[in-house]
XYZ file of C-alpha atoms in Angstrom:
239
model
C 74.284 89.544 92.709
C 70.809 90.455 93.354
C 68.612 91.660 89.727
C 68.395 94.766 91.137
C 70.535 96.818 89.329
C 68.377 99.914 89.120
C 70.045 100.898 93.093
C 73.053 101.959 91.473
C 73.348 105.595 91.948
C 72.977 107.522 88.722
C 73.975 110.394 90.093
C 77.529 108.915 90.893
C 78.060 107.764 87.747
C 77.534 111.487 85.761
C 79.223 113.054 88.716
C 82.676 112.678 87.268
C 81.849 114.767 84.128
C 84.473 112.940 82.004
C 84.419 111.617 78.988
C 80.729 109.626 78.427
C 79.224 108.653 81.129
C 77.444 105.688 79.267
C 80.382 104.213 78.153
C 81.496 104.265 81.867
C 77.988 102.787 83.386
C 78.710 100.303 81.109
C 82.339 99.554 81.887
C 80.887 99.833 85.566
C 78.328 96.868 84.569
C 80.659 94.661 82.306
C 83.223 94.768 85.363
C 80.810 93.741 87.954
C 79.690 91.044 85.882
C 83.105 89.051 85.248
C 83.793 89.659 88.611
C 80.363 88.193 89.869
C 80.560 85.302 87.011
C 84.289 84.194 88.578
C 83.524 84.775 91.593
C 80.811 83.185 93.824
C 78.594 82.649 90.774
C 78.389 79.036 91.260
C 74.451 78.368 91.013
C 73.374 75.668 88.961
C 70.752 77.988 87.240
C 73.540 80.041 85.871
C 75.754 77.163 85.010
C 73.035 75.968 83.023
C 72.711 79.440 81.413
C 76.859 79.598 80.880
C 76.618 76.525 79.406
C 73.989 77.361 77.201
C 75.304 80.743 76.099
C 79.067 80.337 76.545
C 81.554 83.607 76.429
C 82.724 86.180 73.654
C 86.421 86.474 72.873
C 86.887 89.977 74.715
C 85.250 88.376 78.051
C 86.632 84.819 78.555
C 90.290 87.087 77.799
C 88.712 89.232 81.392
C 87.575 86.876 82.892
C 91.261 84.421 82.731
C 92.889 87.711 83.397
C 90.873 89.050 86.252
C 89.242 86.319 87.475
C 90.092 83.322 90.015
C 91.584 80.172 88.166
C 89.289 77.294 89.798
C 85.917 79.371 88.647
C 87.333 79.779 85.162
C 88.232 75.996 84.998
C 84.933 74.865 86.412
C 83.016 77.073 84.253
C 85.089 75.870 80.913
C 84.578 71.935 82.775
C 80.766 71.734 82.050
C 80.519 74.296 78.722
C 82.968 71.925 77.152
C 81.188 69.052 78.569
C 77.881 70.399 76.514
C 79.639 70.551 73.445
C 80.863 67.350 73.858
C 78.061 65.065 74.610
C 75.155 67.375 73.386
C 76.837 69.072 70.026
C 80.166 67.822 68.780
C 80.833 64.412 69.845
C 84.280 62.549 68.522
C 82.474 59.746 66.673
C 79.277 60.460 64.443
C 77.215 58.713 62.143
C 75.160 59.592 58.713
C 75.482 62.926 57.520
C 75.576 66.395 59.231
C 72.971 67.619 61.859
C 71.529 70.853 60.579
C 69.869 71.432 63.944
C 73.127 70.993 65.986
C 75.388 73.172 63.630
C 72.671 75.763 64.035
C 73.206 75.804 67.461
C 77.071 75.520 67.589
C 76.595 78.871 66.068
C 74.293 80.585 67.969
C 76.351 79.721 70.975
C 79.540 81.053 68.792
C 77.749 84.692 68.381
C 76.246 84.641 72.194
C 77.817 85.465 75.409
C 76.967 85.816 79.389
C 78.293 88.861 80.019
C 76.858 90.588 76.930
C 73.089 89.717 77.680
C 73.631 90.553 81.551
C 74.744 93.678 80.301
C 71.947 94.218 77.810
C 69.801 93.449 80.637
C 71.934 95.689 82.831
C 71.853 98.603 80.534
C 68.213 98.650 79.483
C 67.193 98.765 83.518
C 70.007 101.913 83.948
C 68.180 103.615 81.112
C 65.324 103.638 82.742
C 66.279 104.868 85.913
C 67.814 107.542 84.049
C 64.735 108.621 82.076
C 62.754 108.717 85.635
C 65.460 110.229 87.333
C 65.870 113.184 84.463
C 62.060 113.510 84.268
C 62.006 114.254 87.921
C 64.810 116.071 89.018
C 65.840 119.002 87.953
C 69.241 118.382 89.781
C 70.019 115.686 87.643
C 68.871 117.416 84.191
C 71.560 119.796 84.795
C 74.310 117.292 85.558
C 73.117 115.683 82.625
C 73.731 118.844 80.488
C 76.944 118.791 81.878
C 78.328 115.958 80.475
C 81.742 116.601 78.221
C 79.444 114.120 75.198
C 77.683 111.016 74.860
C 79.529 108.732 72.620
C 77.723 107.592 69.067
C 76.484 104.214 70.387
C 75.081 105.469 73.484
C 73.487 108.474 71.738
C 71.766 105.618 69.442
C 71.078 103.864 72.570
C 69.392 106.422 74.288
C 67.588 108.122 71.648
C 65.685 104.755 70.658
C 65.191 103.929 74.505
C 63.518 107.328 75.008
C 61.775 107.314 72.075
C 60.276 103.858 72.843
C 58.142 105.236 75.688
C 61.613 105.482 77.835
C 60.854 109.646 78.023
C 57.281 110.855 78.275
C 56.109 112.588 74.563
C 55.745 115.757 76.901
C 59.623 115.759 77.349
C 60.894 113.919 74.557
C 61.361 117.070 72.646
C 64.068 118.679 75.111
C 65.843 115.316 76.011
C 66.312 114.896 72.896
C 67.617 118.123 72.003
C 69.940 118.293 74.754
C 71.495 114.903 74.157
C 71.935 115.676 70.468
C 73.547 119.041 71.819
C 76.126 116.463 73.882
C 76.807 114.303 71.235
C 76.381 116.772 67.766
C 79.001 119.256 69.823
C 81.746 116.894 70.585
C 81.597 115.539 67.122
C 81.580 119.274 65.452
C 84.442 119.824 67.896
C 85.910 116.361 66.956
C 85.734 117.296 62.973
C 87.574 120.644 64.104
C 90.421 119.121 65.659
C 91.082 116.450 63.079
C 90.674 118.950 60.175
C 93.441 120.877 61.833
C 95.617 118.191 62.260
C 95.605 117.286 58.798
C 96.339 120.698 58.106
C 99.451 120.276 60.242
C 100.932 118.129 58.093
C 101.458 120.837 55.251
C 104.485 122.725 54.756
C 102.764 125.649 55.047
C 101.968 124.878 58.711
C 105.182 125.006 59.821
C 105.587 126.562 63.288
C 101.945 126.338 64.034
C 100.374 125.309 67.155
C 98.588 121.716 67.026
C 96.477 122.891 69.687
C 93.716 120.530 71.276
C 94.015 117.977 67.639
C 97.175 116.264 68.700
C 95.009 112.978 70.185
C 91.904 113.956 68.118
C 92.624 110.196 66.142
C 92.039 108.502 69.652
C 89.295 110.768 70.790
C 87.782 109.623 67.213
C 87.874 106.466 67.397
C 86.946 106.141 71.237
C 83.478 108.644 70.244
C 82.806 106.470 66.892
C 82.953 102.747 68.533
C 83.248 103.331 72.480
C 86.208 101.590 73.005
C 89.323 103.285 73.779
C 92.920 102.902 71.608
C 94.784 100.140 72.998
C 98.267 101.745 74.032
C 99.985 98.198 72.642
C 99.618 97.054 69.281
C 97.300 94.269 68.882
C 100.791 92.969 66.212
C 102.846 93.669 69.314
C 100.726 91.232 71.045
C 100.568 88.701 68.716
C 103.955 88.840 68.429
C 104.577 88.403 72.922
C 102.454 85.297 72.220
């Protein structure tokens, strides 16, 4: 996978106008990664880097699941191999090595995916300030957007704000993506006030209107994840 991420088209990725179109540049990313990591990703440079920076929970579970079973295995063969001979070996002398538990957990809180995606999203950002600055095309598919979900209204704002968006236009980017993100979240409050309303017996007969799912659409605007349909007890429970 060439470091060349910036191609993508931006334009494709807003054109959908549903649901935040961050949150889907950077499903877009984390899928092309895992992919790309089981795949042909086979270099020593980023076996050395695997190695180094090992996997979170949430992508080792994509990568067994949607990857090929010899990449996972020979990925796992030299990581554990590391840890091994460089940072937990089975027979040690003297007392504990303050150096090598420090690095048993940074490797613990690191992961490959999540810094290629860093990397990954910073570069998009960019394109997307240029692109916004100099198209007027693209600022109104930008206005278009249904919201931009908390963390990727955080994400931007600081981005733009850090010399991402000219001072000129700082002022309007900024007030349209707060229009994006402070509408869906007045509109969010709406529908979950209503729904709790719902629940009184005075509400009897009433129409639920558009707060039925307004839990879900919560939590999906608050943390950018969507509800899992299954229970996470469920699935401890299949295990």
């Amino acid at each position: 996978m060439k470091e060349n991420i910036c191609t993508i088209p931006i334009n494709d990725v807003f054109a959908p106008k549903c649901g935040c179109p961050m949150c889907r540049m950077e499903a877009m990313l984390e899928k092309n990664y895992v992919e790309y990591i089981t795949g042909a990703a086979m270099e020593p440079d980023i076996r050395t880097d695997t190695n180094n920076m090992g996997f979170c929970y949430t992508h080792f579970n994509m990568m067994v699941h949607h990857g090929k079973r010899l990449p996972n295995a020979l990925i796992l063969d030299t990581h554990l191999d590391k840890l091994m001979t460089e940072l937990i070996p089975k027979e040690v002398k003297g007392k504990p090595d303050k150096k090598k538990l420090a690095k048993l957990e940074e490797i613990q809180h690191s992961c490959y995916v999540c810094n290629k995606m860093d990397w990954g999203m910073k570069h998009l950002m960019e394109t997307i300030f240029k692109t916004w600055e100099k198209e007027e095309e693209f600022r109104q598919l930008y206005a278009q957007q249904p919201y931009i979900c908390m963390k990727h209204y955080t994400m931007l704002i600081k981005a733009a704000m850090n010399k991402g968006v000219s001072s000129k236009n700082l002022p309007e980017f900024y007030r349209v993506t707060s229009s994006l993100t402070g509408g869906y979240l007045e509109s969010l409050r709406k529908d979950i006030a209503h729904f709790c309303t719902m629940f009184d017996y005075r509400a009897q007969g009433q129409d639920w209107g558009t707060s039925k799912d307004s839990i879900e659409r919560s939590v999906e605007f608050l943390t950018s994840e969507k509800v899992s349909e299954k229970s996470p007890f469920e699935e401890d429970n299949d295990k």
